[in-house]
Short mmCIF file of C-alpha atoms in Angstrom, two decimals:
data_model
loop_
_atom_site.label_atom_id
_atom_site.label_comp_id
_atom_site.label_asym_id
_atom_site.label_seq_id
_atom_site.Cartn_x
_atom_site.Cartn_y
_atom_site.Cartn_z
CA UNK A 27 3.11 25.13 -21.43
CA UNK A 28 3.14 24.16 -17.75
CA UNK A 29 6.07 22.55 -16.05
CA UNK A 30 5.23 18.84 -15.72
CA UNK A 31 5.57 18.54 -11.96
CA UNK A 32 3.80 16.08 -9.67
CA UNK A 33 2.68 18.88 -7.36
CA UNK A 34 -1.13 19.02 -7.65
CA UNK A 35 -2.69 22.33 -8.61
CA UNK A 36 -6.17 23.29 -7.46
CA UNK A 37 -8.27 24.98 -10.15
CA UNK A 38 -11.99 25.02 -9.45
CA UNK A 39 -13.07 21.43 -8.74
CA UNK A 40 -9.83 20.04 -10.19
CA UNK A 41 -6.91 19.03 -7.98
CA UNK A 42 -4.42 17.45 -10.36
CA UNK A 43 -0.71 17.58 -11.08
CA UNK A 44 0.34 18.72 -14.55
CA UNK A 45 2.34 15.49 -14.95
CA UNK A 46 -0.80 13.45 -14.24
CA UNK A 47 -3.23 15.12 -16.60
CA UNK A 48 -6.08 12.80 -15.59
CA UNK A 49 -8.28 15.63 -14.41
CA UNK A 50 -8.28 14.50 -10.78
CA UNK A 51 -10.67 16.35 -8.49
CA UNK A 52 -10.58 17.73 -4.98
CA UNK A 53 -13.51 15.45 -4.14
CA UNK A 54 -11.54 12.36 -5.25
CA UNK A 55 -8.56 13.52 -3.17
CA UNK A 56 -10.76 14.04 -0.11
CA UNK A 57 -12.39 10.62 -0.55
CA UNK A 58 -9.00 8.88 -0.86
CA UNK A 59 -7.76 10.68 2.24
CA UNK A 60 -10.86 9.76 4.24
CA UNK A 61 -10.65 6.10 3.17
CA UNK A 62 -6.95 6.03 4.07
CA UNK A 63 -7.72 7.41 7.54
CA UNK A 64 -10.48 4.83 8.12
CA UNK A 65 -8.20 1.99 6.99
CA UNK A 66 -5.40 3.21 9.26
CA UNK A 67 -7.77 3.44 12.23
CA UNK A 68 -9.18 -0.01 11.44
CA UNK A 69 -5.73 -1.59 11.57
CA UNK A 70 -4.71 0.09 14.81
CA UNK A 71 -2.58 2.76 16.39
CA UNK A 72 0.34 4.19 14.46
CA UNK A 73 -0.67 2.85 11.03
CA UNK A 74 0.17 5.70 8.64
CA UNK A 75 -2.15 6.70 5.78
CA UNK A 76 -0.65 7.65 2.42
CA UNK A 77 -2.41 9.30 -0.52
CA UNK A 78 -0.83 9.79 -3.94
CA UNK A 79 -1.77 10.72 -7.45
CA UNK A 80 -1.16 8.67 -10.58
CA UNK A 81 -4.04 8.89 -13.06
CA UNK A 82 -6.38 9.33 -10.11
CA UNK A 83 -6.02 9.55 -6.35
CA UNK A 84 -4.92 6.35 -4.59
CA UNK A 85 -4.33 5.40 -0.98
CA UNK A 86 -2.69 2.83 1.25
CA UNK A 87 -1.53 2.53 4.83
CA UNK A 88 1.83 1.49 6.31
CA UNK A 89 2.37 -0.44 9.54
CA UNK A 90 4.19 1.11 12.49
CA UNK A 91 7.29 -1.02 11.75
CA UNK A 92 7.17 -0.03 8.08
CA UNK A 93 7.38 -3.60 6.80
CA UNK A 94 3.69 -3.97 5.85
CA UNK A 95 1.53 -1.87 3.56
CA UNK A 96 -2.13 -2.46 2.77
CA UNK A 97 -3.89 -1.18 -0.36
CA UNK A 98 -7.45 -1.53 -1.64
CA UNK A 99 -7.60 -3.97 -4.54
CA UNK A 100 -10.79 -4.61 -6.49
CA UNK A 101 -13.41 -5.61 -3.95
CA UNK A 102 -10.81 -6.51 -1.30
CA UNK A 103 -7.33 -5.61 -0.19
CA UNK A 104 -3.72 -6.53 -0.93
CA UNK A 105 -0.97 -6.54 1.67
CA UNK A 106 2.73 -6.22 0.85
CA UNK A 107 5.53 -7.35 3.19
CA UNK A 108 9.08 -6.18 2.61
CA UNK A 109 11.74 -3.70 3.59
CA UNK A 110 10.56 -0.44 5.16
CA UNK A 111 10.12 2.30 2.59
CA UNK A 112 9.92 -0.09 -0.37
CA UNK A 113 7.07 0.24 -2.82
CA UNK A 114 5.36 -3.13 -2.86
CA UNK A 115 7.21 -5.94 -1.14
CA UNK A 116 8.75 -9.37 -1.47
CA UNK A 117 5.47 -11.03 -0.47
CA UNK A 118 1.97 -9.94 -1.46
CA UNK A 119 -1.41 -11.57 -1.00
CA UNK A 120 -5.07 -10.60 -1.35
CA UNK A 121 -7.89 -10.83 1.16
CA UNK A 122 -11.51 -9.80 1.49
CA UNK A 123 -10.58 -7.69 4.51
CA UNK A 124 -7.36 -5.85 5.36
CA UNK A 125 -6.60 -8.34 8.14
CA UNK A 126 -7.19 -11.33 5.82
CA UNK A 127 -4.73 -9.82 3.34
CA UNK A 128 -2.15 -9.27 6.10
CA UNK A 129 -2.60 -12.79 7.50
CA UNK A 130 -2.28 -14.37 4.04
CA UNK A 131 0.85 -12.36 3.25
CA UNK A 132 2.53 -13.17 6.55
CA UNK A 133 1.51 -16.82 6.11
CA UNK A 134 3.23 -17.03 2.73
CA UNK A 135 6.36 -15.37 4.12
CA UNK A 136 6.47 -17.74 7.11
CA UNK A 137 6.05 -20.78 4.83
CA UNK A 138 8.90 -19.58 2.63
CA UNK A 139 11.06 -18.91 5.70
CA UNK A 140 10.44 -22.48 6.91
CA UNK A 141 11.44 -23.88 3.50
CA UNK A 142 14.62 -21.83 3.51
CA UNK A 143 15.36 -22.98 7.06
CA UNK A 144 14.98 -26.62 6.01
CA UNK A 145 17.31 -26.10 3.06
CA UNK A 146 19.94 -24.46 5.25
CA UNK A 147 19.58 -27.21 7.88
CA UNK A 148 20.08 -29.80 5.12
CA UNK A 149 23.25 -28.04 3.96
CA UNK A 150 24.62 -27.98 7.50
CA UNK A 151 24.05 -31.74 7.82
CA UNK A 152 25.95 -32.52 4.61
#
């Protein structure tokens, strides 16, 4: 029995980690990597592509500051805003394009920030 590591092993057309067991392929890995590169280039300089395996090859990109990540989602994209290095984020919204997802996510965060500011201002006035 193989050690169940997450290090992918290449055997013929397969490129899959023993812990995954999905039967991922080199072609799927290459496609995910290419899509990640295109998404990073679309969003601008210093966006970092990331490819990982979990019952298939997946990809996302991270902003230069590390606070935003953008992932494909269905026929669109989802953006997460949070602490650098976190998986996911405190705020997340969908969009038809990567930029729409980012704008929606930042918009929700700004709206929440304004609400919190109003609450704090109200406390200071009491």
